[in-house]
Coordinates of C-alpha atoms and ligand atoms in Angstrom, one line a residue:
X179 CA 4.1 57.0 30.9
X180 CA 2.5 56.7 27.5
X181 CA 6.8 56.4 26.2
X182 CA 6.8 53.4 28.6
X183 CA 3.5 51.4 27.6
X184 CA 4.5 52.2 23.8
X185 CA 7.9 50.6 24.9
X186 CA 6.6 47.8 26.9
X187 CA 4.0 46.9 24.1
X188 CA 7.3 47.2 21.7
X189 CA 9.0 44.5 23.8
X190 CA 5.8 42.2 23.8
X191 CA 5.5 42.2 20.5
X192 CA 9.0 41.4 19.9
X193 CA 9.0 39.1 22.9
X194 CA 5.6 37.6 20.3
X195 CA 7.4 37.2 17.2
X196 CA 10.5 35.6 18.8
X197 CA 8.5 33.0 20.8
X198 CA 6.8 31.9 17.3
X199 CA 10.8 31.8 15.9
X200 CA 11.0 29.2 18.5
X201 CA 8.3 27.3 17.7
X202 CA 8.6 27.4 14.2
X203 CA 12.1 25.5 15.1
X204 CA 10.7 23.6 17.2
X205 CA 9.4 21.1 15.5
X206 CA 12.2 19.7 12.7
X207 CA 11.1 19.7 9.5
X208 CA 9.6 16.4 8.4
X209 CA 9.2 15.4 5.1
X210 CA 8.7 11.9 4.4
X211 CA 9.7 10.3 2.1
X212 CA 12.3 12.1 1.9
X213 CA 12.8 14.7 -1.2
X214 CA 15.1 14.8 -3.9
X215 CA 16.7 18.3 -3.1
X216 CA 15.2 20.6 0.2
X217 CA 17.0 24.1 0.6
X218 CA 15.6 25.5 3.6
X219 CA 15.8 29.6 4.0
X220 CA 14.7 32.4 6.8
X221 CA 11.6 33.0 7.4
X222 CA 8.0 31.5 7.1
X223 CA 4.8 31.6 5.1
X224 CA 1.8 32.0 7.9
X225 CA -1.1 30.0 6.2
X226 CA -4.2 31.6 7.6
X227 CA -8.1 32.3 6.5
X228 CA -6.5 35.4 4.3
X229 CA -4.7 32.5 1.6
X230 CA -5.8 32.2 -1.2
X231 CA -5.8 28.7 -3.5
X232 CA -5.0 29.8 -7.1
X233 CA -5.1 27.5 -10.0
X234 CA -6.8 27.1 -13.2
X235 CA -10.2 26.7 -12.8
X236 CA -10.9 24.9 -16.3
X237 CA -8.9 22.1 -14.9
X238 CA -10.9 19.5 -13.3
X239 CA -8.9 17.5 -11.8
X240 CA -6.5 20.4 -10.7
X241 CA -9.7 21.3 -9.0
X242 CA -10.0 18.3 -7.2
X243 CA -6.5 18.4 -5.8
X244 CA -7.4 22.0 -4.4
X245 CA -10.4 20.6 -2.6
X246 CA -9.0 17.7 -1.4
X247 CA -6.6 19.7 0.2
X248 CA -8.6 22.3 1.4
X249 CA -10.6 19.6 2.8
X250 CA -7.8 18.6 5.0
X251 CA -6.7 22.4 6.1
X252 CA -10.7 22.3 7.2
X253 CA -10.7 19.0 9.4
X254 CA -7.7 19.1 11.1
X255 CA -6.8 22.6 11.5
X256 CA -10.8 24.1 11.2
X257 CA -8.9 26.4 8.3
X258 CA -11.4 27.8 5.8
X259 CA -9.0 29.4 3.1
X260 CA -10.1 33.1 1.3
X261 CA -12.6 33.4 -1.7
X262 CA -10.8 36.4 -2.8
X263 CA -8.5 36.0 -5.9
X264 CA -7.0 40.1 -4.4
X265 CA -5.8 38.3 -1.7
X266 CA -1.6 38.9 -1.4
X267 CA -1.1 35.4 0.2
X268 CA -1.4 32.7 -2.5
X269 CA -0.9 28.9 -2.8
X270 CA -0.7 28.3 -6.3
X271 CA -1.3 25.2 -8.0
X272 CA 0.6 25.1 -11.4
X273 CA 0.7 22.0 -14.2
X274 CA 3.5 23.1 -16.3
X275 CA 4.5 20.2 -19.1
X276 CA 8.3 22.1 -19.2
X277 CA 9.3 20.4 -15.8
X278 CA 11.5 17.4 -16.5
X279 CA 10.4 15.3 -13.1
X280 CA 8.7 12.0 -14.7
X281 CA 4.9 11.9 -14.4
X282 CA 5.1 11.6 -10.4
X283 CA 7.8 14.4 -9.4
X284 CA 6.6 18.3 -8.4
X285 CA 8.5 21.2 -7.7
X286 CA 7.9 23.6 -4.7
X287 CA 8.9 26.7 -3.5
X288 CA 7.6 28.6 -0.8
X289 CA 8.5 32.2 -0.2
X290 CA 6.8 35.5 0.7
X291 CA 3.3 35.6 -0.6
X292 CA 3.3 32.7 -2.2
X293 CA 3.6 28.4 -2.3
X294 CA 4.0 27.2 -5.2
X295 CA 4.0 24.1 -6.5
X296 CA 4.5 22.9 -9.9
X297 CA 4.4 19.6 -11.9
X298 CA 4.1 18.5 -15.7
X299 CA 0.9 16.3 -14.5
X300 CA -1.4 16.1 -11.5
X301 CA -0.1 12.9 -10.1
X302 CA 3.0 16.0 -8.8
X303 CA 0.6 18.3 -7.9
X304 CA -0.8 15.6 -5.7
X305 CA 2.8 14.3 -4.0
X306 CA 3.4 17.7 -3.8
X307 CA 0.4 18.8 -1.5
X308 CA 1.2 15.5 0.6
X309 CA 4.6 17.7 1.2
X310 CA 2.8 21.0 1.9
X311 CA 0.8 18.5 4.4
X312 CA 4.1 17.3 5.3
X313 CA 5.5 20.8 6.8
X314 CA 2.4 22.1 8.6
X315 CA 3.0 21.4 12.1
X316 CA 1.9 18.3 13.4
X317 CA -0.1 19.5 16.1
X318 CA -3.7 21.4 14.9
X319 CA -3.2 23.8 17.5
X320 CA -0.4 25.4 16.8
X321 CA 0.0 28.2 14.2
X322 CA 0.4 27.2 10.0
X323 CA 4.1 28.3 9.5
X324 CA 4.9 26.8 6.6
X325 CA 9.1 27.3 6.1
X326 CA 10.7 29.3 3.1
X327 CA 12.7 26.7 1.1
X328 CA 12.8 25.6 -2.4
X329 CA 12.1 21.3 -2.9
X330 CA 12.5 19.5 -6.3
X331 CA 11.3 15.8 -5.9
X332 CA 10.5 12.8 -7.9
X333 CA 10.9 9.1 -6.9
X334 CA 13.1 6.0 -7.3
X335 CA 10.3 3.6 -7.7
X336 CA 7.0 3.6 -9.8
X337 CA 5.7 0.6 -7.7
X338 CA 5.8 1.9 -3.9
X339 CA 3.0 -0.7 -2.3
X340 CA 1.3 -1.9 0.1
X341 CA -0.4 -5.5 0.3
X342 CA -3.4 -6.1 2.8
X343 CA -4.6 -9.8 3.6
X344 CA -8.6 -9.4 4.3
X345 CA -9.3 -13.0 3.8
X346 CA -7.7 -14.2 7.2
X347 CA -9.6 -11.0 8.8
X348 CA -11.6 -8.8 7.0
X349 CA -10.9 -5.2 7.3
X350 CA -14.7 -2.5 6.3
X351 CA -14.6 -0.4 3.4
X352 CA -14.6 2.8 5.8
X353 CA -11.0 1.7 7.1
X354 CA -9.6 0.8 3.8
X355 CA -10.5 4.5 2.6
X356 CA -8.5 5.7 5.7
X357 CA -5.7 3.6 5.1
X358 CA -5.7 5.0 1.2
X359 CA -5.2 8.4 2.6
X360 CA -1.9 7.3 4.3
X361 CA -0.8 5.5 1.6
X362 CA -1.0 8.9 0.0
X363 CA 0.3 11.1 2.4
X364 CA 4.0 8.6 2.1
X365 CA 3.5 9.0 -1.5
X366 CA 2.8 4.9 -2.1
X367 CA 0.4 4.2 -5.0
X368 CA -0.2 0.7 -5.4
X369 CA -2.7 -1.2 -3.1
X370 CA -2.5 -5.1 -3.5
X371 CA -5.7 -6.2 -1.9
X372 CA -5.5 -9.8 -1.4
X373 CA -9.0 -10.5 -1.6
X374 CA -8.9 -14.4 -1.5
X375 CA -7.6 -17.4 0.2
X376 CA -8.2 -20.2 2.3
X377 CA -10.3 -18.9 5.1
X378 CA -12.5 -16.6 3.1
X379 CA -13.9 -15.0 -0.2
X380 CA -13.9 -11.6 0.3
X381 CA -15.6 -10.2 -3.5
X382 CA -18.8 -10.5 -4.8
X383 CA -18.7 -12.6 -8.1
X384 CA -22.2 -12.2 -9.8
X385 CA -22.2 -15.1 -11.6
X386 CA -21.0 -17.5 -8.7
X387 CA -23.4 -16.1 -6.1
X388 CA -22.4 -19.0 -3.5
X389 CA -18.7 -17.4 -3.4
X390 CA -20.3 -14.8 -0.8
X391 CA -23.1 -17.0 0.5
X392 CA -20.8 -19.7 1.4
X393 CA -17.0 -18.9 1.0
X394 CA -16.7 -15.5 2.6
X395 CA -18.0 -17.3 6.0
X396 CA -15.7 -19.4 8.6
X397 CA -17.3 -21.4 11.4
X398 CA -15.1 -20.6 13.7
X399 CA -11.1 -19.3 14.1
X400 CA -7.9 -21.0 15.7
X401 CA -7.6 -19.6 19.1
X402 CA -4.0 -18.0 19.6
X403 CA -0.8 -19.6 17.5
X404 CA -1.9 -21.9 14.9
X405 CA 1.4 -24.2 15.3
X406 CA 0.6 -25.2 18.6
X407 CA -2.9 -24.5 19.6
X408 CA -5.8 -27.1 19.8
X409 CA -8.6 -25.2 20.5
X410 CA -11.3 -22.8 18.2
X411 CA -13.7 -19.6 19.4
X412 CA -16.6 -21.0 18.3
X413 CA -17.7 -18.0 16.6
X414 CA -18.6 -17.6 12.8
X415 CA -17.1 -15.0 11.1
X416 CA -17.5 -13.6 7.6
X417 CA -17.3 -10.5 5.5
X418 CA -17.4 -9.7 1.7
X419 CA -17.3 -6.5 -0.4
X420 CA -19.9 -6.2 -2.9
X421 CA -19.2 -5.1 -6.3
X422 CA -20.2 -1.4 -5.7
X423 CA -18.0 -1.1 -2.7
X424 CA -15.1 -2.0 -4.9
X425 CA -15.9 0.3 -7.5
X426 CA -16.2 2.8 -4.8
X427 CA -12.4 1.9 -3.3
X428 CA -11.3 1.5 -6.6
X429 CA -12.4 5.5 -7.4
X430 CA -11.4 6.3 -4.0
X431 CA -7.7 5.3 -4.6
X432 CA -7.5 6.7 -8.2
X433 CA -8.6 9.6 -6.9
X434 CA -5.4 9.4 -4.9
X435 CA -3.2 8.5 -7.5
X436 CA -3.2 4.8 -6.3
X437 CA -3.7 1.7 -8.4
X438 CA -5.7 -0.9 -6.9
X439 CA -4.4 -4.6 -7.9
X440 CA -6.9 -7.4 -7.2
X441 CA -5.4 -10.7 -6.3
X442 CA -7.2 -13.6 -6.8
X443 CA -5.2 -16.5 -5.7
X444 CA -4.8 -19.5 -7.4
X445 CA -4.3 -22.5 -7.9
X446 CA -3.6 -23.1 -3.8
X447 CA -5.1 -21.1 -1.3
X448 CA -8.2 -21.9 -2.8
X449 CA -10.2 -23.8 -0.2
X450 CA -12.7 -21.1 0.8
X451 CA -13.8 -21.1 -3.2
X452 CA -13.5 -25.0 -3.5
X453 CA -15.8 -25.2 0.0
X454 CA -18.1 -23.6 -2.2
X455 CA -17.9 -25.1 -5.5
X456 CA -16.0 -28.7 -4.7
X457 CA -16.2 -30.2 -8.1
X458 CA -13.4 -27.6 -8.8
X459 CA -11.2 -30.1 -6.6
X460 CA -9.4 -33.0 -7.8
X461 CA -11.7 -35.3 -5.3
X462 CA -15.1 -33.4 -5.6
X463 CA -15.2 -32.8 -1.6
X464 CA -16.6 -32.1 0.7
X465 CA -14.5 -29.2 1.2
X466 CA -14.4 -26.4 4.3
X467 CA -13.8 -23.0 4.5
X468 CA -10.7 -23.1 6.7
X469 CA -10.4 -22.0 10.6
X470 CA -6.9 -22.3 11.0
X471 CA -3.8 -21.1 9.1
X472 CA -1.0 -22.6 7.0
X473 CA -0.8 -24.7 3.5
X474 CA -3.9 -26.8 2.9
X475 CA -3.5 -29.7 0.6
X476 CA -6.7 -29.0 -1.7
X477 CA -6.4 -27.0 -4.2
X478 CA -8.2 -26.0 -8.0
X479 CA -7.8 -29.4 -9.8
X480 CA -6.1 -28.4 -13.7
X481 CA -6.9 -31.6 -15.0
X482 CA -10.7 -30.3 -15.5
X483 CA -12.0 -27.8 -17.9
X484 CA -14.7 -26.6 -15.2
X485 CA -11.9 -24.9 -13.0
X486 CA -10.8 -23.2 -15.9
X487 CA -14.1 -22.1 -17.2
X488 CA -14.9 -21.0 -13.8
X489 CA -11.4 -18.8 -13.3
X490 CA -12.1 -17.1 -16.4
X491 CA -15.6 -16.4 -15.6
X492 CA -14.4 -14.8 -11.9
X493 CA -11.3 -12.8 -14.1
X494 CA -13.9 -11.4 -16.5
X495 CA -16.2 -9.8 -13.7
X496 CA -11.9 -8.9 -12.3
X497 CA -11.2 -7.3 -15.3
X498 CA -14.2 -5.1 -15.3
X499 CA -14.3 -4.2 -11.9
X500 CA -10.5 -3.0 -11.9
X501 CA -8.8 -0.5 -14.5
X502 CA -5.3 -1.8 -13.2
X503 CA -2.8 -3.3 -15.7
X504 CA -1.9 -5.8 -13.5
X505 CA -4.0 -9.1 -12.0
X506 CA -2.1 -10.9 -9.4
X507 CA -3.2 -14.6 -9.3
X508 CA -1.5 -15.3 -6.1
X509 CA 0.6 -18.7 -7.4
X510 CA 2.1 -19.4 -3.9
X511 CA 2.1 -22.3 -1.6
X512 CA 0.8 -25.1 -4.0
X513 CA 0.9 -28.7 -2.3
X514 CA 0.9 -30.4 -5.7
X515 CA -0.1 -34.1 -3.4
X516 CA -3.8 -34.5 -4.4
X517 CA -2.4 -33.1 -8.2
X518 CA -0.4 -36.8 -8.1
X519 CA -3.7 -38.9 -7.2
X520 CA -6.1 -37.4 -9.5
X521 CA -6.8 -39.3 -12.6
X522 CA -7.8 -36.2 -14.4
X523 CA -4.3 -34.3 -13.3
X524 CA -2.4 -37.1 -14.8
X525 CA -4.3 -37.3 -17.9
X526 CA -3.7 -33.6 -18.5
X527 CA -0.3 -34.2 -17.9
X528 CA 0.1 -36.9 -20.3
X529 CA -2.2 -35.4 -23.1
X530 CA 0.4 -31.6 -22.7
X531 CA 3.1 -33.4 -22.6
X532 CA 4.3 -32.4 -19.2
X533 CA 6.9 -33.7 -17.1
X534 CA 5.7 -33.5 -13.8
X535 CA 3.2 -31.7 -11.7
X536 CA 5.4 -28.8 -11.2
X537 CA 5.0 -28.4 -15.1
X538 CA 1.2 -28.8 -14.8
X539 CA 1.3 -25.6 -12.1
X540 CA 3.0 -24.0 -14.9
X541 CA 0.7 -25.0 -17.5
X542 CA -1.6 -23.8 -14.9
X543 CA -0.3 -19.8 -14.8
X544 CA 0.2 -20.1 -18.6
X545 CA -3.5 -21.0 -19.5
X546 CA -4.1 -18.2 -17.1
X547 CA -2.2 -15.7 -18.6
X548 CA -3.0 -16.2 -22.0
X549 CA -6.8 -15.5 -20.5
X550 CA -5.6 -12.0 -18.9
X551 CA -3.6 -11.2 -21.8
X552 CA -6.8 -11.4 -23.9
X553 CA -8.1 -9.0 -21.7
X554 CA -5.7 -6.8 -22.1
X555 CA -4.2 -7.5 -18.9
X556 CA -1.0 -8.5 -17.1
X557 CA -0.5 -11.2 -15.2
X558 CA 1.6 -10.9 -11.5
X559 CA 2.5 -13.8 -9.2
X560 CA 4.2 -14.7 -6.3
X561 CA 7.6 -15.8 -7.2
X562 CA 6.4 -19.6 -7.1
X563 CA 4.9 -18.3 -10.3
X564 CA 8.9 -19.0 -11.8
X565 CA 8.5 -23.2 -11.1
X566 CA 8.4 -24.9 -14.3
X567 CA 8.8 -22.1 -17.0
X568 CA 6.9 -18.9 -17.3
X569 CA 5.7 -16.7 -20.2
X570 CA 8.2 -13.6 -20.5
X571 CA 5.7 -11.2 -20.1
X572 CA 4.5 -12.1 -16.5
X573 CA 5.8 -10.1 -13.6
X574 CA 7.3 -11.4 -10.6
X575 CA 6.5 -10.7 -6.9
X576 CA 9.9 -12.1 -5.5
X577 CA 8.8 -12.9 -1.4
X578 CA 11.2 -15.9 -1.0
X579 CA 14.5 -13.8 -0.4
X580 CA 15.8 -12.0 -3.6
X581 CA 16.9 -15.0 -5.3
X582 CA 13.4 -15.5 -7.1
X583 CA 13.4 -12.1 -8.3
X584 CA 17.2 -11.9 -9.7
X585 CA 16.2 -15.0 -11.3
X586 CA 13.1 -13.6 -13.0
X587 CA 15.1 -11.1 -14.0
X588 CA 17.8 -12.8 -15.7
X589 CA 14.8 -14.7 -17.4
X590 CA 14.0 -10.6 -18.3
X591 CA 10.7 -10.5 -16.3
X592 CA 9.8 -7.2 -14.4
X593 CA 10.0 -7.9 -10.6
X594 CA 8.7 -6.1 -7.5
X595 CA 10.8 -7.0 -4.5
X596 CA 9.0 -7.9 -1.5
X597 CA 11.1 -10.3 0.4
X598 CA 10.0 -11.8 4.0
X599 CA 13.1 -10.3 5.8
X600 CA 12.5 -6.7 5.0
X601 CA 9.0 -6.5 3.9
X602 CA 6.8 -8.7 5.7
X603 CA 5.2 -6.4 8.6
X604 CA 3.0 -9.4 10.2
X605 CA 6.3 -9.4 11.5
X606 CA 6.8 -8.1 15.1
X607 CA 8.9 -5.3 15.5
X608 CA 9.8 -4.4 19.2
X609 CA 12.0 -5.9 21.4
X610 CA 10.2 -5.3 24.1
X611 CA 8.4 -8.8 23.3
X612 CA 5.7 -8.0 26.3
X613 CA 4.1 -5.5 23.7
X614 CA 3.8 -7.7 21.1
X615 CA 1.4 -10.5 19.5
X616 CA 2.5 -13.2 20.7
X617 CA 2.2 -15.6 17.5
X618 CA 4.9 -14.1 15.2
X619 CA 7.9 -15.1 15.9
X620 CA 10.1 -13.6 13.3
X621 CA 11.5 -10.1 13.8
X622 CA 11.4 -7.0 11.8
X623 CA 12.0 -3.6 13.5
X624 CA 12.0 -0.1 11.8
X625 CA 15.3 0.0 11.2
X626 CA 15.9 -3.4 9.8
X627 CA 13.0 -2.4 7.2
X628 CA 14.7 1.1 6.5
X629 CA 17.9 -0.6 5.9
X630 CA 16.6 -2.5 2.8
X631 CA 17.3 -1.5 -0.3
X632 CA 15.1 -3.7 -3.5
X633 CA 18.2 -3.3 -6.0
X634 CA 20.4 -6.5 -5.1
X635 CA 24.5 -5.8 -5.7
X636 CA 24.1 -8.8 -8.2
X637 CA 22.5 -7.1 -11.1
X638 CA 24.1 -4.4 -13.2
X639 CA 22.1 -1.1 -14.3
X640 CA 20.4 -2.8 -17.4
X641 CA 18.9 -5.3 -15.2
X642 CA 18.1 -3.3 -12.6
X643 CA 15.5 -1.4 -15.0
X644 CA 13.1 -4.3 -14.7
X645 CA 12.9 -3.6 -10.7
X646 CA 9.2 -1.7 -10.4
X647 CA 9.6 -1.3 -7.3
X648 CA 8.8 -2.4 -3.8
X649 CA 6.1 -2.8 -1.2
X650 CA 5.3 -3.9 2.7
X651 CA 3.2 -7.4 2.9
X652 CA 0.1 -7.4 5.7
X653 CA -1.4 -10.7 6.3
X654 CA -3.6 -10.8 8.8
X655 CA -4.1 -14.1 10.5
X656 CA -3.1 -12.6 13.4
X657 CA -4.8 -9.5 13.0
X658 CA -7.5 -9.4 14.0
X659 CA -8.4 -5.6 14.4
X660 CA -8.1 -2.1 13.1
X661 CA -5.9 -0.8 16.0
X662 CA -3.7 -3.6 15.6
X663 CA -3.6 -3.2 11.8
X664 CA -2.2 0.3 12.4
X665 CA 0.3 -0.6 15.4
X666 CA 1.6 -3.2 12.3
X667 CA 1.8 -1.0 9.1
X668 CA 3.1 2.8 11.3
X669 CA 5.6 3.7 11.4
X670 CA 7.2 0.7 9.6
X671 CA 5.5 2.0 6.4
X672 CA 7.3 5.2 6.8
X673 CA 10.8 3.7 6.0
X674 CA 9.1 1.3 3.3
X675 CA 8.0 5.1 1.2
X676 CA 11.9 6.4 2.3
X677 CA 13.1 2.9 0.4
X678 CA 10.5 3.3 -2.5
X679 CA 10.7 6.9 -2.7
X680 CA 14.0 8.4 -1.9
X681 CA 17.0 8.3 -4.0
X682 CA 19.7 5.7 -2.5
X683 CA 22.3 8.3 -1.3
X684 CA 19.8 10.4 0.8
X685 CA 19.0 7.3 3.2
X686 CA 20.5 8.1 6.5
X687 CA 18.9 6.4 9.5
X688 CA 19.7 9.4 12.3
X689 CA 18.4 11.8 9.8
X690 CA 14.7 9.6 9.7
X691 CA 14.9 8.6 13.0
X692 CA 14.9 12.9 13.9
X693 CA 12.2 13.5 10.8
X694 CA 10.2 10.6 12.8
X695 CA 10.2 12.5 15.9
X696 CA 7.5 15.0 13.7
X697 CA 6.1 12.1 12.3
X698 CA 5.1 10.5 15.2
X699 CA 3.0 13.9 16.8
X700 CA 1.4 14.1 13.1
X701 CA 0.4 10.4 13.4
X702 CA -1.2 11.5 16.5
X703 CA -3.0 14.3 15.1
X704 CA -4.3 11.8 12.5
X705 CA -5.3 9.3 15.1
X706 CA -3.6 6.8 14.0
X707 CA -2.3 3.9 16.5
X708 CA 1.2 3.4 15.5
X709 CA 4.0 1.3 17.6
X710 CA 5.6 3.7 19.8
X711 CA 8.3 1.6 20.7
X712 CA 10.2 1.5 17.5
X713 CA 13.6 3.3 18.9
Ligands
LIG877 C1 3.2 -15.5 0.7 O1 3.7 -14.9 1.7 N1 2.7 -16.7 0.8 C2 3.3 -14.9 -0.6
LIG878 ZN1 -7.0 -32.9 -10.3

């Protein structure tokens, strides 16, 4: 009898450990973006409450990675680690200068008793926790098996970005956090936050207090697609971050290893500041902050020291608020019509010896430049940026096609590669058109955005060099909301990090499309309201 119950307890506790085989292999291992070199082996690492996080405790930002992370094992699998350095289960944190993987890349190997993960500087350490995130299942209930295997990583890309609009609709300084921490679990580390334009001045300038008494508010919005509609909602709307909120994101991302790049456009897209301050226009106004979308005529007037003096004042306070290299100062969309009329254009034009007004919006960026450049600074545009000759040291966002960037690039400017077809994800991405905003009518599905890749055939390997990188462009007119924010950037942004992560020859559509499968349960344990009709 007592034979039997031993024998029966036997079998259950096989019947045990072969039922957590399963589900260890049930769920395919998801690692995204997808790592340089993954050997997978038998076997499993069980992270429970008897782990241990090693590392060196001198190290304060070492430190800082371990709590972050143990922050995450807390909230979304309520996993308090050990305090015991005797424990025989170990995660170990390790900065070792040997490894040869750039400043971003990380090794990690996880075996019995111990993950490890090593990098020459903590930026590795970092990506490499978002991996260790990356292969605990992606449902908090079920057991921590984290899977032997061996992963050396670094990426293709140092620019991997992300642009939000929060001019057309502003998005609250609680949600931009959240959105950081994605960024970082796909390993992207540049934010672009587009923080002006047309229908609202979203940052507090301290020496031009009417910028968020006046410009950051609308009277009212376009109701449904802009082209067509006639009608508004009546309602005012508004929003602005103050100075201490932007140094809070901007410590927020760097804790994440992200860089946040102000853009502050100029010289079009500029009526919500001119609404404000309309003897910055070539007429002198009246001026309104806009409530519909497109390419308004007014625009900063060049022929008039006062726009100038007033730029450099807002890029001082800029300069100060963000440690980022780079300033982008927009550059797009100028109508140069009221430029033509304006006595003080012409005159500038004549006096500089310009040709036209497309030399003036040159002048324009140059005058600019030389200001950022004093400041230690670098200046980025939209490709527009190229019209009528351009400083060599200016970098080029190329959003028109590819052609504006190859061109910058022949011109030997640096170049990110953002182009509308690939990268713009206001655009909508399911077939099924039923699910969709309605106003959009370009198309941009998962796949098409996986299937990009920012090196065009045209340049050979020395030219390629000056390609940072790539990133995803969010403008919001038709975005009005957080959920919908989320249904546009997930899972697109997932192929965006494969394309700005992963080396060329590991892209492989099927093989995403099964790591997605993860993805998408993990997405749901983060509450996050991605597009679930991307297949
Ligand atoms: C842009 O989409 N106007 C840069
Ligand atoms: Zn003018």
């Amino acid at each position: 009898m007592l034979l039997a119950l031993i024998k029966l307890k036997i079998i259950g506790i096989l019947t045990f450990i072969f039922v957590i085989q399963i589900k260890a292999q049930t769920q395919p291992l998801s690692v995204i973006p997808r790592p340089k070199e993954l050997i997978e082996s038998q076997g499993c690492f069980v992270l429970d409450e008897d782990t241990y996080l090693k590392y060196e405790r001198s190290n304060r930002e070492v430190e800082r990675i371990a709590v972050y992370f143990h922050n995450y094992l807390v909230h979304y699998y309520d996993l308090y680690l050990t305090s015991s350095p005797n424990s025989k289960k170990v995660i170990r944190l390790k900065i070792d200068n040997s490894i040869q993987l750039g400043t971003e890349g990380y090794q990690m190997k996880v075996s019995r008793g111990e993950i490890l993960i090593t990098a020459s500087s903590t930026n590795g350490l970092f990506y490499g926790i978002q991996t260790l995130k990356q292969l605990m299942p992606a449902q908090s209930s079920d057991k921590l098996n984290i899977p032997y295997l061996e992963i050396e990583d670094q990426p293709r890309f140092a620019w991997r970005g992300l642009m939000l609009d929060v001019s057309r609709h502003f998005f609250p300084v609680f949600y931009l956090k959240e959105l950081l921490d994605y960024m970082a679990l796909y390993k992207l580390n540049t934010f672009h936050w587009h923080l002006t334009d047309d229908q609202g001045w979203r940052i507090e300038i301290k020496k031009y207090p009417k910028l968020t008494d006046f410009a950051s508010w609308r009277n009212e919005t376009i109701e449904g697609n802009a082209k067509v509609s006639k009608t508004y909602d009546g309602i005012g709307y508004g929003g602005f971050y103050t100075q201490d909120q932007i140094r809070d994101i901007v410590q927020y991302a760097t804790e994440r290893f992200i860089t946040v790049i102000p853009e502050i456009e100029m010289p079009g897209h500029s009526s919500a500041a001119l609404a404000a301050y309309p003897e910055l226009g070539c007429t002198g106004g009246p001026y309104n902050v806009q409530k519909t979308w497109g390419r308004m005529k007014d625009v900063y007037c060049p022929g008039k020291e006062e726009t100038f003096l007033f730029l450099q004042n807002v890029i001082t306070e800029i300069c100060n608020l963000f440690p980022s290299p780079y300033i982008h100062i927009g550059g797009d969309e100028c109508p140069k019509i009221t430029w033509k009329e304006c006595t003080n254009c012409q005159k500038r034009i004549k006096d500089e010896k310009l040709k036209d007004e497309d030399e003036l919006q040159s002048y324009f960026i140059r005058r600019m430049e030389k200001y950022l450049i004093s400041k230690n600074k670098k200046l980025i545009g939209w490709d527009e940026i190229l019209e009528g000759g351009l400083s060599p040291e200016a970098t080029v966002m190329s959003w028109r096609g590819i052609e504006g960037g190859i061109k910058a690039i022949k011109l030997g400017h640096d170049v990110v590669m953002t182009p509308t077809a690939y990268c713009y994800f206001d655009y909508y991405q399911s077939r099924n058109k039923t699910v969709e905003h309605p106003s959009y009518q370009q198309f941009l599905p998962l796949e098409k955005v996986y299937s990009y890749d920012p090196i065009p055939d045209k340049l050979n390997d020395e030219e390629s060099k000056h390609i940072l990188g790539t990133q995803a462009n969010v403008w919001t007119e038709y975005i009005t909301n957080i959920d919908q924010l989320e249904y546009m950037v997930f899972p697109r942004i997932c192929a965006l990090s494969e394309i700005a992560w992963s080396a060329k020859e590991l892209r492989d559509f099927t093989n995403f499309r099964k790591r997605m499968e993860t993805e998408y349960l993990r997405m749901k344990m983060l509450h996050i309201n991605y597009c679930d009709h991307s297949f």
